[in-house]
Coordinates of C-alpha atoms in Angstrom, one line a residue:
M857 CA -7.0 -2.5 1.2
I858 CA -8.6 -5.8 1.9
A859 CA -9.7 -7.7 4.8
A860 CA -11.4 -11.0 5.4
S861 CA -13.2 -12.9 8.5
L862 CA -14.0 -16.8 8.3
A863 CA -15.8 -17.9 11.6
V864 CA -17.2 -21.3 12.9
E865 CA -20.5 -19.8 13.4
C866 CA -22.6 -17.5 10.9
F867 CA -21.9 -13.7 10.8
G868 CA -24.6 -11.3 11.7
A869 CA -26.0 -7.9 10.0
K870 CA -24.1 -5.9 12.7
D871 CA -21.0 -8.1 12.5
A872 CA -21.0 -6.8 8.7
Q873 CA -21.6 -3.3 9.8
R874 CA -18.6 -3.3 12.2
F875 CA -16.5 -4.8 9.9
S876 CA -17.0 -2.0 7.1
G877 CA -15.5 0.3 9.6
L878 CA -12.2 -1.6 9.9
L879 CA -10.4 -0.5 6.8
R880 CA -9.1 3.2 6.4
P881 CA -9.3 3.8 2.7
P882 CA -7.2 6.6 1.4
P883 CA -8.8 9.8 0.5
G884 CA -11.7 9.4 -2.3
N885 CA -12.2 5.6 -1.6
R886 CA -15.1 4.0 -0.1
T887 CA -15.3 0.3 1.7
E888 CA -17.6 -2.5 0.5
V889 CA -18.5 -5.5 2.5
H890 CA -19.7 -8.9 1.4
R891 CA -21.3 -11.2 3.8
Q892 CA -22.1 -15.0 3.0
D893 CA -22.9 -16.9 6.0
R894 CA -19.5 -17.6 8.0
L895 CA -17.7 -15.3 5.8
L896 CA -17.0 -11.4 5.5
L897 CA -14.9 -9.8 2.9
A898 CA -14.1 -6.4 2.7
R899 CA -12.2 -4.0 0.2
A900 CA -11.5 -0.3 -0.3
T901 CA -12.4 0.9 -3.8
P902 CA -11.2 2.3 -6.3
Q903 CA -7.8 1.2 -6.4
N904 CA -6.0 -1.6 -8.1
I905 CA -8.3 -3.9 -6.2
R906 CA -10.7 -5.7 -8.1
G907 CA -13.0 -7.1 -5.4
Q908 CA -14.5 -10.4 -4.7
I909 CA -14.7 -12.5 -7.8
A910 CA -16.5 -16.0 -7.6
T911 CA -14.8 -18.4 -9.9
N912 CA -15.2 -22.2 -9.9
G913 CA -15.8 -21.8 -6.0
W914 CA -13.1 -19.5 -5.2
A915 CA -13.7 -15.8 -3.8
V916 CA -10.7 -13.6 -4.2
L917 CA -9.8 -10.2 -2.8
F918 CA -6.6 -8.8 -4.8
S919 CA -4.5 -5.7 -3.7
G920 CA -1.9 -4.5 -6.2
Q921 CA -0.6 -5.4 -9.6
L922 CA 0.1 -8.4 -11.6
H923 CA 2.8 -7.4 -13.9
N924 CA 2.5 -10.5 -16.1
Q925 CA -1.3 -10.4 -16.2
R926 CA -1.4 -10.6 -19.9
K927 CA 0.6 -13.5 -20.1
L928 CA -1.2 -15.1 -17.3
A929 CA -4.5 -14.6 -19.3
G930 CA -3.2 -15.9 -22.5
E931 CA -2.0 -19.2 -20.6
L932 CA -5.2 -19.5 -18.6
G933 CA -7.3 -18.7 -22.0
I934 CA -9.1 -15.6 -20.2
S935 CA -9.6 -12.4 -22.0
G936 CA -10.9 -9.0 -20.9
S937 CA -10.7 -10.0 -17.2
D938 CA -9.4 -8.3 -14.3
V939 CA -6.7 -9.4 -11.9
A940 CA -8.9 -11.2 -9.3
T941 CA -10.6 -13.4 -12.0
I942 CA -7.0 -14.0 -13.3
Y943 CA -6.0 -15.0 -10.0
A944 CA -8.8 -17.2 -9.2
A945 CA -8.3 -19.0 -12.5
A946 CA -4.6 -19.4 -11.6
L947 CA -5.7 -20.8 -8.2
D948 CA -7.9 -23.5 -10.3
R949 CA -4.7 -24.2 -12.3
W950 CA -1.8 -24.4 -10.2
G951 CA -3.3 -24.5 -6.6
D952 CA -0.5 -24.2 -4.1
A953 CA 2.1 -23.1 -6.6
T954 CA 0.1 -20.2 -8.0
D955 CA 2.4 -17.5 -6.7
E956 CA 5.2 -19.1 -8.4
H957 CA 3.5 -18.1 -11.6
C958 CA 2.1 -14.7 -10.5
I959 CA 4.6 -12.0 -11.2
G960 CA 3.7 -8.5 -9.5
H961 CA 3.5 -6.5 -6.2
Y962 CA 0.3 -7.8 -4.7
A963 CA -1.3 -9.4 -1.8
A964 CA -4.2 -11.6 -2.0
I965 CA -7.1 -13.4 -0.1
A966 CA -8.7 -16.2 -1.5
V967 CA -11.6 -18.4 0.3
L968 CA -11.1 -22.0 -0.4
P969 CA -14.3 -23.5 -2.0
G970 CA -16.9 -24.5 0.7
A971 CA -15.2 -21.4 2.8
T972 CA -13.1 -24.1 4.8
A973 CA -10.3 -21.6 5.1
L974 CA -8.5 -18.5 4.1
R975 CA -5.7 -18.7 1.7
L976 CA -3.4 -15.8 2.4
S977 CA -0.5 -14.9 -0.2
R978 CA 2.1 -12.0 -0.4
S979 CA 4.4 -11.6 -3.5
P980 CA 8.2 -11.3 -2.9
F981 CA 10.1 -8.2 -2.4
Q982 CA 7.0 -5.7 -2.3
A983 CA 3.2 -6.1 -1.2
L984 CA 0.5 -4.8 0.9
P985 CA 1.2 -6.1 4.4
L986 CA -1.2 -8.7 5.8
H987 CA -1.5 -9.8 9.3
F988 CA -3.5 -12.6 10.7
R989 CA -5.3 -14.2 13.5
H990 CA -7.0 -17.2 14.6
D991 CA -8.5 -18.3 18.3
G992 CA -10.5 -21.1 17.7
A993 CA -13.6 -19.4 16.7
I994 CA -12.5 -17.0 13.8
A995 CA -9.9 -16.4 11.3
S996 CA -9.1 -12.9 10.3
A997 CA -6.7 -11.2 7.8
M998 CA -6.1 -7.5 7.2
P999 CA -3.5 -4.8 6.6
L1000 CA -3.8 -3.1 10.0
P1001 CA -3.0 -5.6 12.9
R1002 CA -5.1 -4.4 15.5
N1003 CA -8.1 -4.5 13.6
L1004 CA -7.9 -8.4 13.9
F1005 CA -9.5 -8.0 17.3
W1006 CA -12.6 -6.5 16.1
R1007 CA -15.0 -8.8 17.9
D1008 CA -13.0 -8.6 21.4
A1009 CA -13.9 -6.3 24.3
A1010 CA -10.5 -6.0 25.8
R1011 CA -7.8 -3.8 23.9
P1012 CA -5.0 -6.1 22.5
Q1013 CA -1.8 -5.6 24.0
P1014 CA 1.6 -4.8 22.1
D1015 CA 4.2 -7.3 21.8
L1016 CA 7.0 -5.5 23.5
E1017 CA 9.5 -8.2 21.8
R1018 CA 8.5 -7.1 18.5
V1019 CA 9.2 -3.5 19.5
A1020 CA 12.7 -4.3 20.5
Q1021 CA 13.5 -6.5 17.4
T1022 CA 12.6 -3.5 15.4
L1023 CA 14.8 -1.2 17.3
L1024 CA 17.6 -3.7 16.7
N1025 CA 16.8 -3.8 12.9
D1026 CA 16.0 -7.5 13.5
H1027 CA 13.5 -8.6 11.2
S1028 CA 14.3 -12.2 11.1
D1029 CA 11.4 -13.2 13.3
R1030 CA 9.2 -13.5 10.2
Y1031 CA 5.8 -14.4 11.4
R1032 CA 5.8 -11.8 14.4
S1033 CA 3.2 -9.0 14.4
W1034 CA 2.9 -6.0 16.6
Y1035 CA 0.3 -7.3 19.1
H1036 CA 0.2 -10.4 20.9
G1037 CA -2.1 -13.0 19.4
A1038 CA -1.6 -11.6 16.0
Q1039 CA 0.9 -12.6 13.3
R1040 CA 2.4 -11.2 10.2
L1041 CA 2.6 -12.9 6.9
P1042 CA 6.1 -12.5 5.2
L1043 CA 6.7 -11.3 1.9
G1044 CA 6.9 -14.2 -0.7
T1045 CA 4.7 -16.5 1.3
A1046 CA 1.2 -18.3 1.2
I1047 CA -0.6 -19.9 3.9
E1048 CA -3.9 -21.4 4.5
L1049 CA -5.6 -19.8 7.6
Y1050 CA -8.4 -21.8 9.7
P1051 CA -10.0 -20.9 13.0
D1052 CA -8.0 -23.1 14.7
G1053 CA -4.7 -22.9 13.0
W1054 CA -2.5 -22.3 9.9
R1055 CA 0.0 -23.8 7.8
E1056 CA 2.4 -22.7 5.1
I1057 CA 1.9 -23.8 1.7
W1058 CA 4.4 -22.0 -0.6
R1059 CA 7.6 -19.9 0.1
Y1060 CA 9.6 -18.3 -2.8
D1061 CA 13.1 -19.2 -3.2
L1062 CA 15.4 -16.9 -4.9
F1063 CA 18.3 -19.1 -4.6
S1064 CA 16.7 -21.7 -7.1
R1065 CA 16.8 -19.1 -10.0
P1066 CA 19.3 -19.8 -12.6
K1067 CA 22.5 -17.9 -12.9
V1068 CA 23.0 -15.6 -15.9
T1069 CA 26.0 -16.0 -18.3
F1070 CA 26.7 -13.9 -21.2
P1071 CA 29.5 -13.6 -23.9
N1072 CA 30.1 -9.9 -23.4
L1073 CA 29.8 -7.6 -20.6
T1074 CA 27.8 -5.2 -22.8
D1075 CA 24.9 -8.0 -23.0
Y1076 CA 24.4 -7.7 -19.1
V1077 CA 23.8 -4.0 -19.4
E1078 CA 21.5 -4.3 -22.6
A1079 CA 19.6 -6.8 -20.6
A1080 CA 19.3 -5.0 -17.2
L1081 CA 18.2 -2.0 -19.2
A1082 CA 15.5 -3.9 -20.8
L1083 CA 14.1 -5.3 -17.5
L1084 CA 14.2 -1.7 -15.8
D1085 CA 12.2 -0.3 -18.6
E1086 CA 10.0 -3.3 -18.4
G1087 CA 9.6 -3.0 -14.6
V1088 CA 9.0 0.6 -14.9
A1089 CA 6.3 0.5 -17.6
A1090 CA 4.6 -2.6 -15.2
V1091 CA 4.4 -0.3 -12.2
L1092 CA 3.2 2.5 -14.3
D1093 CA 0.3 0.5 -15.5
G1094 CA -2.9 2.5 -14.8
S1095 CA -1.3 5.4 -13.7
A1096 CA -2.1 8.7 -15.4
R1097 CA 0.1 11.3 -13.4
P1098 CA 3.0 9.6 -11.6
A1099 CA 5.6 11.1 -9.1
I1100 CA 8.8 10.1 -8.1
M1101 CA 11.2 10.5 -5.3
L1102 CA 14.3 11.5 -6.7
S1103 CA 17.8 11.6 -5.3
G1104 CA 21.1 12.7 -6.7
G1105 CA 22.4 9.1 -6.8
L1106 CA 22.0 6.4 -9.5
D1107 CA 18.9 4.1 -8.6
S1108 CA 15.7 6.6 -8.6
A1109 CA 17.4 8.9 -11.5
S1110 CA 17.6 5.7 -13.5
V1111 CA 13.9 4.9 -12.8
A1112 CA 13.1 8.4 -13.9
A1113 CA 14.9 8.2 -17.2
S1114 CA 13.1 4.7 -17.7
A1115 CA 9.6 6.4 -16.8
L1116 CA 10.1 9.2 -19.1
R1117 CA 10.5 6.8 -21.7
A1118 CA 7.6 5.0 -20.8
L1119 CA 5.3 7.8 -20.4
P1120 CA 3.5 9.7 -23.4
D1121 CA 5.4 12.8 -24.5
E1122 CA 2.8 15.1 -23.2
V1123 CA 2.8 13.7 -19.6
P1124 CA 5.1 15.4 -17.2
L1125 CA 6.9 13.3 -14.3
H1126 CA 6.7 15.3 -10.8
A1127 CA 9.7 14.8 -8.8
Y1128 CA 10.3 15.5 -5.2
T1129 CA 13.5 15.7 -3.3
F1130 CA 14.1 16.4 0.3
G1131 CA 17.2 18.3 1.8
P1132 CA 18.4 20.3 4.7
E1133 CA 16.9 23.8 5.7
Q1134 CA 17.8 26.9 3.8
G1135 CA 20.6 28.7 5.4
W1136 CA 22.2 25.5 6.9
D1137 CA 25.5 24.7 5.6
A1138 CA 28.4 22.4 6.6
I1139 CA 31.3 21.1 5.0
P1140 CA 31.0 17.2 4.1
P1141 CA 33.5 14.6 5.0
P1142 CA 35.4 13.1 2.4
G1143 CA 33.6 11.0 -0.3
A1144 CA 30.1 12.5 0.8
F1145 CA 27.8 15.2 0.0
L1146 CA 25.0 16.5 2.3
S1147 CA 22.5 18.0 -0.3
D1148 CA 20.8 16.1 -3.4
F1149 CA 19.4 19.4 -4.8
S1150 CA 22.1 20.4 -7.1
A1151 CA 22.2 16.9 -8.7
V1152 CA 18.7 16.6 -9.1
Q1153 CA 18.5 20.2 -10.5
D1154 CA 20.8 19.2 -13.2
F1155 CA 19.2 15.9 -14.1
A1156 CA 15.8 18.1 -14.4
A1157 CA 17.4 20.6 -16.7
A1158 CA 18.7 17.6 -19.0
N1159 CA 15.1 16.3 -18.7
P1160 CA 12.7 19.0 -19.3
R1161 CA 9.6 17.0 -18.8
I1162 CA 10.4 16.6 -15.1
V1163 CA 8.6 19.1 -12.9
L1164 CA 11.0 19.4 -9.9
S1165 CA 10.3 20.2 -6.2
C1166 CA 12.9 20.5 -3.4
E1167 CA 11.5 20.3 0.1
T1168 CA 13.4 21.5 3.0
N1169 CA 10.8 21.1 5.8
P1170 CA 11.8 24.4 7.4
S1171 CA 11.6 24.2 11.3
R1172 CA 10.2 20.8 11.8
D1173 CA 11.4 17.5 13.4
F1174 CA 11.1 13.8 13.6
R1175 CA 7.7 14.2 15.4
F1176 CA 6.1 15.9 12.7
R1177 CA 2.7 14.0 11.7
Q1178 CA 4.2 11.0 13.6
R1179 CA 0.9 10.5 15.4
E1180 CA -1.3 10.5 12.3
L1181 CA 1.4 8.0 10.6
L1182 CA 1.2 5.8 13.9
E1183 CA -2.6 5.4 13.7
A1184 CA -2.3 4.9 9.8
T1185 CA 0.3 2.1 10.2
D1186 CA -1.0 0.6 13.3
G1187 CA 2.6 -0.5 14.0
A1188 CA 5.9 0.9 14.9
P1189 CA 8.1 0.3 11.6
S1190 CA 11.7 1.9 11.7
M1191 CA 10.4 4.6 9.2
L1192 CA 7.9 5.8 12.0
G1193 CA 10.7 7.6 13.4
L1194 CA 12.3 8.8 10.1
A1195 CA 9.5 9.6 7.8
W1196 CA 8.7 13.1 8.7
I1197 CA 11.1 14.2 5.9
E1198 CA 8.7 12.6 3.2
H1199 CA 5.3 14.1 4.3
N1200 CA 5.5 17.4 2.3
L1201 CA 6.5 15.2 -0.7
Y1202 CA 3.6 13.1 -0.5
E1203 CA 1.5 15.9 0.1
A1204 CA 2.7 18.1 -2.8
A1205 CA 2.4 15.2 -5.1
R1206 CA -1.3 14.6 -4.0
D1207 CA -2.1 18.3 -4.4
K1208 CA -0.5 18.1 -7.9
G1209 CA -3.0 15.2 -8.7
C1210 CA -0.6 12.7 -8.7
D1211 CA -2.0 9.1 -8.5
V1212 CA 1.3 7.0 -7.8
M1213 CA 4.7 7.5 -6.2
L1214 CA 7.6 6.0 -7.5
C1215 CA 10.9 5.1 -5.7
G1216 CA 14.3 3.1 -6.4
T1217 CA 14.4 1.6 -2.9
W1218 CA 15.7 -1.9 -4.2
G1219 CA 18.3 -0.4 -6.7
N1220 CA 21.1 -0.8 -4.1
A1221 CA 20.4 -4.5 -3.9
T1222 CA 20.1 -4.8 -7.5
F1223 CA 21.6 -3.2 -10.7
S1224 CA 23.4 -0.7 -8.6
S1225 CA 24.9 -2.9 -6.1
K1226 CA 28.2 -2.2 -4.5
A1227 CA 28.8 -6.1 -4.3
P1228 CA 30.2 -5.9 -0.6
W1229 CA 30.9 -9.7 -0.8
A1230 CA 33.4 -9.5 -3.6
Y1231 CA 36.5 -9.0 -1.5
S1232 CA 36.4 -12.1 0.4
E1233 CA 35.2 -13.9 -2.9
Y1234 CA 38.3 -12.7 -4.9
L1235 CA 40.5 -13.8 -1.8
R1236 CA 38.6 -17.3 -1.5
R1237 CA 39.1 -17.9 -5.3
G1238 CA 42.7 -16.6 -5.3
Q1239 CA 41.8 -13.8 -8.1
W1240 CA 44.4 -11.6 -6.5
R1241 CA 44.6 -9.1 -9.7
K1242 CA 40.8 -8.5 -9.2
L1243 CA 41.1 -8.0 -5.6
W1244 CA 44.0 -5.7 -5.7
Q1245 CA 42.0 -3.5 -8.3
V1246 CA 38.8 -3.1 -6.1
L1247 CA 41.0 -2.5 -2.9
R1248 CA 43.1 0.1 -4.7
S1249 CA 40.1 1.7 -6.2
R1250 CA 38.1 2.5 -3.1
H1251 CA 36.9 5.9 -3.3
A1252 CA 37.7 8.0 -0.1
D1253 CA 39.2 5.2 2.0
S1254 CA 42.3 6.7 3.4
R1255 CA 43.6 3.2 4.9
P1256 CA 46.8 1.9 3.6
L1257 CA 46.1 -1.0 1.2
W1258 CA 47.2 -3.7 4.0
R1259 CA 44.7 -2.6 6.1
R1260 CA 42.0 -2.5 3.5
F1261 CA 42.8 -6.0 2.7
V1262 CA 42.6 -7.3 6.1
A1263 CA 39.3 -5.4 6.8
L1264 CA 37.3 -6.2 3.8
A1265 CA 38.8 -9.5 2.7
V1266 CA 40.2 -11.3 5.6
M1267 CA 37.9 -10.4 8.4
P1268 CA 34.5 -11.5 7.1
L1269 CA 36.2 -15.0 6.4
L1270 CA 37.2 -15.5 10.0
P1271 CA 35.3 -17.8 12.3
R1272 CA 33.1 -15.6 14.9
P1273 CA 35.6 -16.5 17.8
L1274 CA 38.8 -15.4 15.8
W1275 CA 37.0 -12.4 14.4
Q1276 CA 36.1 -11.4 18.1
L1277 CA 39.7 -11.8 19.2
A1278 CA 40.8 -9.7 16.2
Q1279 CA 38.2 -7.0 17.2
R1280 CA 39.6 -6.9 20.7
F1281 CA 43.2 -6.6 19.7
R1282 CA 42.3 -3.8 17.1
H1283 CA 39.6 -2.0 18.8
G1284 CA 39.6 -3.1 22.5
A1285 CA 36.1 -4.1 22.3
V1286 CA 33.7 -6.5 20.2
P1287 CA 30.7 -4.7 18.6
D1288 CA 27.6 -5.8 20.1
G1289 CA 25.0 -4.5 17.5
I1290 CA 23.2 -2.5 20.1
V1291 CA 25.6 0.5 20.1
L1292 CA 23.4 2.6 17.6
S1293 CA 20.0 1.0 18.8
A1294 CA 17.8 2.4 21.4
V1295 CA 16.9 -1.0 22.8
S1296 CA 17.5 -1.1 26.5
P1297 CA 20.4 -3.3 27.4
G1298 CA 18.4 -5.0 30.2
W1299 CA 15.9 -6.2 27.9
L1300 CA 15.5 -10.0 28.5
G1301 CA 15.2 -11.1 25.0
L1302 CA 18.2 -9.2 23.9
E1303 CA 20.6 -12.2 23.6
A1304 CA 17.9 -14.4 21.9
A1305 CA 17.2 -11.7 19.5
L1306 CA 21.1 -11.6 18.6
Q1307 CA 21.4 -15.3 18.2
R1308 CA 18.5 -15.5 16.0
S1309 CA 19.6 -12.8 13.6
R1310 CA 23.1 -14.6 13.1
A1311 CA 21.2 -17.9 12.6
A1312 CA 19.2 -16.3 9.8
G1313 CA 22.4 -14.7 8.2
F1314 CA 21.8 -11.1 9.6
D1315 CA 24.5 -10.7 12.1
L1316 CA 23.8 -7.1 13.7
A1317 CA 27.4 -6.8 15.0
R1318 CA 29.1 -8.1 11.7
L1319 CA 27.6 -6.9 8.9
S1320 CA 30.1 -8.3 6.7
F1321 CA 29.6 -11.0 3.6
T1322 CA 31.8 -13.7 2.4
S1323 CA 29.6 -14.3 -0.7
K1324 CA 26.8 -13.3 -2.9
R1325 CA 24.6 -15.8 -1.4
A1326 CA 25.5 -14.7 1.9
Y1327 CA 24.7 -11.2 1.0
W1328 CA 21.1 -12.0 -0.3
R1329 CA 20.6 -14.2 2.4
S1330 CA 20.8 -11.1 4.9
L1331 CA 19.0 -9.1 2.6
L1332 CA 15.8 -11.5 2.6
A1333 CA 16.1 -11.9 6.2
E1334 CA 15.0 -8.3 6.6
D1335 CA 12.0 -9.1 4.8
G1336 CA 11.4 -5.8 3.8
Q1337 CA 12.2 -3.9 7.1
D1338 CA 8.5 -3.0 7.5
Q1339 CA 8.5 -0.8 4.4
D1340 CA 5.4 -2.1 3.3
Q1341 CA 3.7 -1.0 6.7
Y1342 CA 4.9 2.3 6.2
A1343 CA 3.9 2.7 2.7
L1344 CA 0.4 1.7 3.6
G1345 CA 0.3 4.3 6.4
M1346 CA 1.3 7.1 3.7
E1347 CA -1.2 5.7 1.1
I1348 CA -4.0 5.9 3.8
L1349 CA -3.1 9.8 4.6
Y1350 CA -2.3 10.7 1.0
G1351 CA -3.9 8.4 -1.5
L1352 CA -0.7 7.3 -3.2
P1353 CA 0.6 4.0 -3.5
K1354 CA 4.2 3.6 -3.6
R1355 CA 5.7 1.5 -6.3
D1356 CA 9.3 0.3 -6.6
P1357 CA 10.0 -0.8 -10.2
T1358 CA 13.7 -1.8 -8.9
A1359 CA 12.0 -4.6 -6.8
Y1360 CA 10.5 -5.9 -10.1
R1361 CA 11.2 -9.8 -10.0
P1362 CA 12.4 -10.5 -13.0
L1363 CA 15.1 -7.7 -12.5
V1364 CA 15.6 -9.0 -9.0
E1365 CA 16.2 -12.5 -10.1
F1366 CA 18.6 -11.2 -13.2
C1367 CA 20.7 -9.3 -10.9
W1368 CA 21.1 -12.2 -8.3
G1369 CA 22.2 -14.3 -11.2
C1370 CA 24.7 -11.9 -12.4
P1371 CA 28.4 -12.7 -11.7
T1372 CA 30.1 -10.4 -9.4
G1373 CA 32.4 -8.7 -12.1
V1374 CA 29.3 -7.1 -13.5
F1375 CA 29.0 -5.0 -10.5
L1376 CA 32.8 -4.3 -9.9
H1377 CA 34.6 -4.2 -13.0
D1378 CA 38.2 -3.2 -13.3
G1379 CA 37.9 -1.8 -9.9
Q1380 CA 35.2 0.4 -11.0
D1381 CA 32.1 0.0 -8.2
R1382 CA 28.6 -0.1 -9.3
W1383 CA 29.9 -0.6 -12.8
L1384 CA 26.5 -2.0 -14.3
A1385 CA 24.6 1.0 -13.0
R1386 CA 27.0 3.5 -14.4
E1387 CA 26.8 1.6 -17.7
M1388 CA 23.2 1.7 -17.8
G1389 CA 23.3 5.4 -17.0
R1390 CA 25.3 6.3 -20.4
S1391 CA 23.3 8.7 -22.4
R1392 CA 20.5 8.5 -19.8
L1393 CA 22.1 10.4 -16.8
P1394 CA 24.3 13.6 -16.6
E1395 CA 27.8 12.5 -16.9
A1396 CA 28.9 14.2 -13.9
Q1397 CA 26.1 12.2 -11.9
R1398 CA 26.9 8.9 -13.7
T1399 CA 30.5 8.7 -12.7
N1400 CA 30.2 10.5 -9.3
H1401 CA 31.6 8.2 -6.5
D1402 CA 30.4 10.4 -3.7
Y1403 CA 27.5 9.1 -1.6
G1404 CA 24.7 11.4 -0.3
K1405 CA 23.8 11.7 3.3
Q1406 CA 20.3 12.0 5.0
Y1407 CA 19.2 14.0 7.9
V1408 CA 22.3 16.0 7.7
D1409 CA 20.8 18.9 9.9
T1410 CA 19.5 16.7 12.5
L1411 CA 21.4 18.3 15.1
L1412 CA 20.1 21.9 14.4
R1413 CA 16.5 20.6 14.3
I1414 CA 16.5 18.8 17.7
G1415 CA 18.7 21.6 19.2
R1416 CA 15.5 23.6 18.8
V1417 CA 13.1 21.4 20.6
R1418 CA 15.4 19.5 23.2
D1419 CA 13.4 20.7 26.3
E1420 CA 10.1 19.2 24.8
L1421 CA 11.9 16.2 23.8
L1422 CA 13.4 15.9 27.4
A1423 CA 10.0 16.3 29.0
E1424 CA 8.5 13.5 26.7
L1425 CA 11.2 11.1 27.6
E1426 CA 10.5 12.0 31.5
R1427 CA 6.8 10.8 31.0
M1428 CA 7.8 7.7 29.1
T1429 CA 10.0 6.8 32.4
G1430 CA 6.7 6.4 34.2
D1431 CA 5.6 3.8 31.9
P1432 CA 7.2 0.3 32.7
D1433 CA 6.4 -1.3 29.3
I1434 CA 8.4 1.5 27.7
A1435 CA 11.1 1.7 30.1
A1436 CA 11.5 -2.3 29.8
V1437 CA 12.3 -1.9 26.1
V1438 CA 13.8 1.4 25.2
D1439 CA 16.9 2.6 26.8
L1440 CA 15.3 6.1 28.1
P1441 CA 18.4 6.9 30.1
K1442 CA 20.7 6.8 26.8
L1443 CA 18.2 8.9 25.0
Q1444 CA 18.0 11.6 27.8
K1445 CA 22.0 11.3 28.1
L1446 CA 22.4 12.1 24.3
L1447 CA 19.7 15.1 24.5
H1448 CA 21.8 16.6 27.6
E1449 CA 24.9 16.2 25.7
L1450 CA 23.6 17.4 22.3
P1451 CA 26.7 18.9 20.3
A1452 CA 26.2 22.2 18.5
A1453 CA 25.6 22.1 14.9
G1454 CA 29.2 23.2 13.6
P1455 CA 30.5 23.9 10.3
H1456 CA 32.1 20.4 9.7
Y1457 CA 29.6 17.8 9.5
D1458 CA 30.4 14.8 11.7
A1459 CA 28.8 11.6 10.8
A1460 CA 29.7 9.5 13.7
E1461 CA 28.7 12.3 16.1
A1462 CA 25.3 12.8 14.6
L1463 CA 24.4 9.1 14.0
P1464 CA 22.9 8.5 17.3
Y1465 CA 20.6 11.6 16.8
Q1466 CA 19.5 10.3 13.4
T1467 CA 18.9 6.9 14.4
A1468 CA 18.6 5.9 18.2
L1469 CA 16.8 8.9 19.5
P1470 CA 14.0 9.2 16.8
L1471 CA 13.5 5.5 16.6
G1472 CA 13.3 5.0 20.2
M1473 CA 11.1 7.7 20.9
A1474 CA 8.8 6.7 18.2
A1475 CA 8.7 2.9 19.7
G1476 CA 7.7 4.4 22.9
R1477 CA 4.9 6.5 21.3
F1478 CA 3.8 3.3 19.7
I1479 CA 3.6 1.4 22.9
A1480 CA 1.7 4.2 24.6
Y1481 CA -0.8 4.3 21.6
A1482 CA -1.3 0.5 21.8
K1483 CA -2.1 0.9 25.5
G1484 CA -4.6 3.7 24.8
R1485 CA -2.3 6.7 26.4
N1486 CA -2.8 10.0 24.8
D1487 CA -0.4 12.0 26.8
I1488 CA 2.9 10.5 25.0

């Protein structure tokens, strides 16, 4: 955790004392504050944060990891130095382009020589969140946005438009934070922040990275494996007892396999999986499985150094520890309504003495990609045999081949007016992007948000892609979906930073550069990930085409507390701000029409209870929290 404020006039001792209380360090950490005339710097230690280091006039606060720390030290002629010193030397050498050379998952605050501005930067793909503010008298940057108003007498007001955008899964408004007057630094960006304004000085450009071409397919597999192993080793640097969130799929299991190779033989890997309550059982739809327990148990049996724990969260629902997480995140990320299933995992890992939590979140975008753009790409290029192979091989797709062709290859290529016409002809209506959302249809900013998302490459109603570039443009427009804010909240609560080696920058850039045929080969989906799993994953897991579903016992859990939820929604109707953003009548209707948890799992029936209801109520709770209400 890091924070900085730069003022036009000098800070006093009382300012420094108040500033020290802004950071909420994880358990076992403490806050240190440095005051120098018009400058205040704060850090929470100990962590992978090396504090304020003066180098040639620079003062640096650094939070996170430099994955190429040794290489940078060699290039800069530095030995035996910590990351902040290396970063300061990099600023001396490369200036605005520093973050182009620094590979890692980090956020940094550097003070320009002479304390004229704060330089804020965040690495691409994963980093500690940074929010910032300037009001003419002071410039501040901190991970928790409400703390930016630390000198104001009035309570900051929640930005309702930002809340509504999150409910729409629209993150294309890159600089928007959770409170009026505050802004958020996007991933892969650096700015200079002054008391009276700011300017962007660097932005990461994935699309400028070179394409990858090898003579043999096996070369791609070997290169991807090497980069995954390299990324896992990088995020494990400094960890003595790691934990991992493990699923029954390809991504996190591949991370676990690499971690076992990177860790000393005597060090176990603690793995945590969540699933439905004991005694709950349902028949899954074709092509899906409803619990990861069987697959992860087989994986653990094949890797005895894995210490596995399967959590069922008995008798809990989406409100579990939500207030604590809300206070720790100081915002309303989507995970605020979905995180209840992970609290037990973090708590158990903390109690076992684990010091980091690994995951494989970016795996679906990198080595384990389904390449959803392939159908239109093959049609556009006239690669008929490849198109036929991928359409024919779609697992659990019961549609005739011609309908798959139209839906997957033709429809994404249609101009939007023709696409809308085809949708009306086939379905009688056009998707509007808000059907599964809890945003109020009367929200005044709704149409502007939908138009902005489309312009950014993330069409909320039409989630289809005509090329690899279009797919990645959409992915980058999500800007991490506020996962960093959620991860910070969990770290504050449990002391475990979350690290994702599948977001290792060289691995991401490699996968962006790979041709489509590496991900879809001879009709085989996720070909690269499956080939990487040979001899590393159990064969049944490596070749499994079914996909796992989460929150599958939601109807059971909500049914037990329906009356409590209805009572809370009734209280929310009396708040005009909540009612303006959240579609409270829709949520009340969902609860009144709650279906029984039957023997067959119906994904379409359960989906609004897994998304709209918990996310909408979490958004309402954030608005109430930001306004100082305790009855919601």
